[in-house]
CSV table of C-alpha atoms in Angstrom, one decimal:
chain,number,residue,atom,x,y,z
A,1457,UNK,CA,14.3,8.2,23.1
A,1458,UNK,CA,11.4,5.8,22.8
A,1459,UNK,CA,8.1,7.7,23.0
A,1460,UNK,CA,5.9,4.9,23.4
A,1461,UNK,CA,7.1,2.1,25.3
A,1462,UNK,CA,5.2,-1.2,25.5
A,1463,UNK,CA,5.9,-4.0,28.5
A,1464,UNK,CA,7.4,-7.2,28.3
A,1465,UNK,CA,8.6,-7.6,24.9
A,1466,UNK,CA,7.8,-10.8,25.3
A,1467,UNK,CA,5.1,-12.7,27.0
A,1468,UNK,CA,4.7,-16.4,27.7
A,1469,UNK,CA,1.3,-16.8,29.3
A,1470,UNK,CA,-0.5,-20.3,30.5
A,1471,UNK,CA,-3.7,-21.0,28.5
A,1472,UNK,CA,-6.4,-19.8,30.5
A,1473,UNK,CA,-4.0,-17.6,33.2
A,1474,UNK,CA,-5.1,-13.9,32.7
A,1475,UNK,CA,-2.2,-11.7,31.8
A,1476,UNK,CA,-2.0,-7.7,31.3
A,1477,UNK,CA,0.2,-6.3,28.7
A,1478,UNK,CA,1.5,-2.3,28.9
A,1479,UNK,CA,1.8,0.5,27.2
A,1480,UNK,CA,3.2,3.7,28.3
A,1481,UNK,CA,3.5,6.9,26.1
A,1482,UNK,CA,5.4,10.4,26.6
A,1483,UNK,CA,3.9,12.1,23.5
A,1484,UNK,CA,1.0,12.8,25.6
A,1485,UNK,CA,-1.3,12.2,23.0
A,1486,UNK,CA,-4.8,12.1,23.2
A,1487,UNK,CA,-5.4,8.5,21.1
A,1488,UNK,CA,-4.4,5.5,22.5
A,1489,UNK,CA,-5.0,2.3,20.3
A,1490,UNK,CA,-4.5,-1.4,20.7
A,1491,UNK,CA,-3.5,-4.0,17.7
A,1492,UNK,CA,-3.1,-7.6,17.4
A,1493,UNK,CA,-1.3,-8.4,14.6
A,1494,UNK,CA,-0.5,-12.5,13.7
A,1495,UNK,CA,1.8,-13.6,11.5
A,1496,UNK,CA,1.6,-12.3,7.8
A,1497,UNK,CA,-1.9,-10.6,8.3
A,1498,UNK,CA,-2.6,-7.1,8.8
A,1499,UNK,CA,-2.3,-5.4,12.3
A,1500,UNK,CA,-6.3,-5.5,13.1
A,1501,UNK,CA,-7.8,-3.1,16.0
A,1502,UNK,CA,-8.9,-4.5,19.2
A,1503,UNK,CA,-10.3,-0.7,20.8
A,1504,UNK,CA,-8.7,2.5,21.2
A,1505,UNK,CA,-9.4,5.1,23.9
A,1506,UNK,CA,-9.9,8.7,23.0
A,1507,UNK,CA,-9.1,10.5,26.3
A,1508,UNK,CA,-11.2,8.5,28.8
A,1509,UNK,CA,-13.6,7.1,26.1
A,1510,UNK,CA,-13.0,3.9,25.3
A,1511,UNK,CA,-14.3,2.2,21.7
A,1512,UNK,CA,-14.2,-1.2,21.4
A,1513,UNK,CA,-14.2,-2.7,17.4
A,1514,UNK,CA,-17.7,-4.6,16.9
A,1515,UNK,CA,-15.7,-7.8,16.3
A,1516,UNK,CA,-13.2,-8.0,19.2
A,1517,UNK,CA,-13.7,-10.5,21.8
A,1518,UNK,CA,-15.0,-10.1,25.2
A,1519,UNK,CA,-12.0,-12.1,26.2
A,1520,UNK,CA,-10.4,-9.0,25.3
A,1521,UNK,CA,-10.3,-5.8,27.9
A,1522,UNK,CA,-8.6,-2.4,28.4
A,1523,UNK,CA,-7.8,0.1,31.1
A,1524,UNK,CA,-6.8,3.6,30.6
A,1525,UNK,CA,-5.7,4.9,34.4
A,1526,UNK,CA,-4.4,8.3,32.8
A,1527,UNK,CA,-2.8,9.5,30.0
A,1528,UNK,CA,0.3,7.9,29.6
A,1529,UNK,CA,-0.9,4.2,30.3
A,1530,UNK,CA,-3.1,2.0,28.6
A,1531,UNK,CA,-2.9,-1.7,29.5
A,1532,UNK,CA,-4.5,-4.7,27.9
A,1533,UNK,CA,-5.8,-8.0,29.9
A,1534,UNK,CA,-6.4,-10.9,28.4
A,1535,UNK,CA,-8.6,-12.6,30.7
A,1536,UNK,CA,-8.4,-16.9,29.4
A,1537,UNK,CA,-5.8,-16.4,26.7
A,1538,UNK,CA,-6.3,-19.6,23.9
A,1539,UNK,CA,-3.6,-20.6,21.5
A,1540,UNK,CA,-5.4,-18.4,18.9
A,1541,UNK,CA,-4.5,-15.4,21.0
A,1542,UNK,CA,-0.5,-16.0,20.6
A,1543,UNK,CA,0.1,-12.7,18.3
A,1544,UNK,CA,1.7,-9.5,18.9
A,1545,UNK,CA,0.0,-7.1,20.5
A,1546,UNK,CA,1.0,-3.5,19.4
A,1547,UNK,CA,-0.1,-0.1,21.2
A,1548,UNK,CA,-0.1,3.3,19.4
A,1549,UNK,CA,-0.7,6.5,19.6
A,1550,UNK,CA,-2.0,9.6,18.1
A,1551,UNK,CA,-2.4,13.2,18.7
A,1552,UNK,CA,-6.1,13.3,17.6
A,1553,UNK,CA,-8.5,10.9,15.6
A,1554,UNK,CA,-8.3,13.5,12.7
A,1555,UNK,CA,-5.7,13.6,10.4
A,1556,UNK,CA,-2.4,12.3,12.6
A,1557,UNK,CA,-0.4,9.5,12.1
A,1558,UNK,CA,-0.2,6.9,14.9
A,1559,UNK,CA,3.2,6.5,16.2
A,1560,UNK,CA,3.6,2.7,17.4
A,1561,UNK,CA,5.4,1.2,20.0
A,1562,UNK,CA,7.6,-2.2,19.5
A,1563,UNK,CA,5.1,-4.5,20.5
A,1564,UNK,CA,4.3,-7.4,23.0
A,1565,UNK,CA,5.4,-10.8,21.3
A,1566,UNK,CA,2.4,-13.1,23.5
A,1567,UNK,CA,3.3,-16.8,23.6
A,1568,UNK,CA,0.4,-18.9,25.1
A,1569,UNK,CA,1.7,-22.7,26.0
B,1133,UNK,CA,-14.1,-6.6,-0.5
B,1134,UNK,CA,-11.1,-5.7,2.0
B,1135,UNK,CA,-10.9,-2.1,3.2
B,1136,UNK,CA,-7.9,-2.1,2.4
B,1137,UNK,CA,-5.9,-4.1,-0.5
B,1138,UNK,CA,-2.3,-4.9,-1.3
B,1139,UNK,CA,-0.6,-7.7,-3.3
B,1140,UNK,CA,1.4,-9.5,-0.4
B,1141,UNK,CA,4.6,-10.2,-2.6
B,1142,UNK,CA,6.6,-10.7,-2.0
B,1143,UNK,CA,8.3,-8.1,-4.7
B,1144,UNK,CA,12.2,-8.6,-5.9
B,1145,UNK,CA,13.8,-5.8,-7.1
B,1146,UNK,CA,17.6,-5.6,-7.6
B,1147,UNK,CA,19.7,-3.3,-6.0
B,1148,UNK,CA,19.5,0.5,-7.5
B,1149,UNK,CA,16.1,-0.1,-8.9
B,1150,UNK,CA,12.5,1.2,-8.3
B,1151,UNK,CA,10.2,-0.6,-6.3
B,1152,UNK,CA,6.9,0.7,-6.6
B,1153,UNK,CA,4.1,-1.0,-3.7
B,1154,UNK,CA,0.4,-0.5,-4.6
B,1155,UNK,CA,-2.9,0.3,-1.9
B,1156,UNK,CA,-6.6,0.4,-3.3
B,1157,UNK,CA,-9.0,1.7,-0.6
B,1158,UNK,CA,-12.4,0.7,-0.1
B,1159,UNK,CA,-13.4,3.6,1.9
B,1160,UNK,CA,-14.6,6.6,-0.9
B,1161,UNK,CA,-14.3,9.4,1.8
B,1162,UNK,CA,-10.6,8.4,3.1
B,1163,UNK,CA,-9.1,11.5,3.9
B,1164,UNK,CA,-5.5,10.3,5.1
B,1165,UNK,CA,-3.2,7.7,4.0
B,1166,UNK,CA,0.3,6.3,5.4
B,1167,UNK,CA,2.7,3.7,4.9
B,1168,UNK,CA,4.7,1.8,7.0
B,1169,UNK,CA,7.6,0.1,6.7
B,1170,UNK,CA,7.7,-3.3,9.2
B,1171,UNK,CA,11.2,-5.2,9.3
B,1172,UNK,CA,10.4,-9.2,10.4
B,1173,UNK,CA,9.6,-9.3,14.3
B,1174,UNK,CA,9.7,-5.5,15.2
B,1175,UNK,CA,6.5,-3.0,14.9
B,1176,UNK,CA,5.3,-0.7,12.2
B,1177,UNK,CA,7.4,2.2,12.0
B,1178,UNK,CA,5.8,5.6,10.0
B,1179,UNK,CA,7.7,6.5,6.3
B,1180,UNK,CA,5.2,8.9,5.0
B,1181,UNK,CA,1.5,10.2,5.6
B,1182,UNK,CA,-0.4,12.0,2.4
B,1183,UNK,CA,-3.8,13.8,2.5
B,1184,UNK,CA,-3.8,15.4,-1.0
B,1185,UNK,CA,-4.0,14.4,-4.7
B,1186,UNK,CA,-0.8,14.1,-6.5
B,1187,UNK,CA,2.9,12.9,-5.3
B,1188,UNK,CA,4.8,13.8,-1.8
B,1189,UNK,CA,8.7,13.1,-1.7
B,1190,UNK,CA,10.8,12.4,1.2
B,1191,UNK,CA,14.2,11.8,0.4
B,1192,UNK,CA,14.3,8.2,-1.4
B,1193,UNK,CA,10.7,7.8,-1.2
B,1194,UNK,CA,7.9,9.1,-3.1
B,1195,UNK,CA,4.1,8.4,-2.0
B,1196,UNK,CA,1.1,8.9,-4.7
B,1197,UNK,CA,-2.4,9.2,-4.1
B,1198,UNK,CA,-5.6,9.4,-6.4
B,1199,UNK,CA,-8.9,9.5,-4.5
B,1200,UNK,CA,-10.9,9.5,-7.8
B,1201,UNK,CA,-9.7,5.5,-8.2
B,1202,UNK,CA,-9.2,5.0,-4.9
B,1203,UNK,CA,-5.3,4.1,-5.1
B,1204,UNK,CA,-2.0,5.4,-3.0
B,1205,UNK,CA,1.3,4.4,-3.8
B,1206,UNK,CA,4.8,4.1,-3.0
B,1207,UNK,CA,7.4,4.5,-4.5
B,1208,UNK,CA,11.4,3.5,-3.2
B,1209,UNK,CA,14.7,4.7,-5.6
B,1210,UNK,CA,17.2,3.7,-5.4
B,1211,UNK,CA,16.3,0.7,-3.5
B,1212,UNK,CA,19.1,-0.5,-0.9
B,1213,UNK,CA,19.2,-4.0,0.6
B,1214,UNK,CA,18.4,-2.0,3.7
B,1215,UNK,CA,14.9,-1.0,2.4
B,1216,UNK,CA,14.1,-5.4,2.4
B,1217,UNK,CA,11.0,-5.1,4.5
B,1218,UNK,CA,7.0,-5.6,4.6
B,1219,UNK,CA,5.2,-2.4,3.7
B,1220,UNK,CA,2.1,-1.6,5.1
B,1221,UNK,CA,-0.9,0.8,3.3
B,1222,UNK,CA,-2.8,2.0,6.0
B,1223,UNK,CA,-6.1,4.6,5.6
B,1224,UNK,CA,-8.1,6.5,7.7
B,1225,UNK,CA,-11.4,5.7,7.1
B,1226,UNK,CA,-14.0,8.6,6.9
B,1227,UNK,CA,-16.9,9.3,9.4
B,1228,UNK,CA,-17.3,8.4,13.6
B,1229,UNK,CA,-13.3,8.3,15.3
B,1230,UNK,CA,-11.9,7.7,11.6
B,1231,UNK,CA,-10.0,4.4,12.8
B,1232,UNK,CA,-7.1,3.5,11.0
B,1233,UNK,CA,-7.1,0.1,9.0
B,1234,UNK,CA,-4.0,-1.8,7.7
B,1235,UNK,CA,-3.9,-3.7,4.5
B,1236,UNK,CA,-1.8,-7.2,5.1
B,1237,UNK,CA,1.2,-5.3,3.7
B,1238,UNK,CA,3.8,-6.0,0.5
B,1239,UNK,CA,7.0,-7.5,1.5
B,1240,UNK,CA,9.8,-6.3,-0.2
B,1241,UNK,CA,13.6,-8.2,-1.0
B,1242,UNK,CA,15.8,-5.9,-2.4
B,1243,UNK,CA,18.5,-7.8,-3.9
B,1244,UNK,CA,22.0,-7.1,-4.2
């Protein structure tokens, strides 16, 4: 059974037209992370939320925004998506920020025409 | 320098053989290291985690660390066409939430 489920799989998006991508998790961890990942390069953090507290990554853009409603969601809105934001957009999870492995889900393939 | 380093391949290795993927870590006071393996398309998906100096085995796959140079490894026997995939090094940095950062990964063809 999936334990951390991301919505749509896949996203076409208009450029400029906000769009909110999902993530939904039944490990109830505490650590909930968001990635962007393009092709061939390295998944790179937007933020993560620990609990309620949310950390945003120095060099993520403001374009770029997250809502944690409760423990098992986390979504991420893109507010004017360019066609440098067409990546996929992966949401994990972990128990703690200590020493735990982050369990991923299988991702948000965005498509901005 | 990257925080987190790996040779992107891609790496060929016939079927039955050893493939062995290299990490070097920036971050001196790392206390946690994984890999994961990533088929084309689809997300990350954990193979092993290792805190401690020395070698951890899992089945087919064997994962090496040495903090004093900075360097974790993996190693796959027996390597099946299967195991064709990008392998991603990724380390827990040490200090504030300890985020976890991802080198760009080693892509791996097994060939049969």
């Amino acid at each position: 059974d999936a334990m951390v489920i991301q919505n749509p799989r896949y996203q076409v998006t208009q450029f400029g037209k906000p769009v909110t991508l999902s993530c939904s998790q039944t490990l109830n961890h505490n650590v909930m992370y968001w990635y962007q990942q393009k092709s061939s390069q390295a998944p790179k953090l937007l933020f993560h939320y620990y609990d309620k507290d949310f950390n945003n990554e120095a060099d993520t853009p403001d374009n770029f925004q997250s809502r944690r409603p409760n423990t098992s969601f986390c979504f991420l809105d893109i507010r004017s998506p360019g066609l440098g934001d067409a990546a996929m957009y992966l949401c994990a999870t972990s128990r703690d920020t200590g020493v735990t492995e982050a369990f991923f889900g299988q991702g948000t393939r965005l498509t901005v025409v | 320098q990257k925080e987190v380093e790996q040779n992107s391949g891609p790496l060929s290795v016939p079927e039955g053989a050893i493939a062995s993927l290299n990490c070097t870590y920036s971050d001196r006071g790392s206390q946690s290291f994984f890999w994961y393996r990533q088929y084309s398309g689809k997300s990350p998906e954990l193979i092993m985690f290792i805190y401690s100096n020395g070698d951890k085995e899992d089945g087919r796959f064997t994962a090496q660390l040495n903090k004093a140079s900075q360097y974790v490894s993996l190693l796959i026997r027996d390597s099946q066409p299967s195991d064709s995939a990008t392998y991603l090094c990724a380390v827990r940095s040490s200090g504030g939430y300890q985020k976890v950062t991802f080198g760009i990964g080693t892509k791996l063809q097994v060939i049969p």
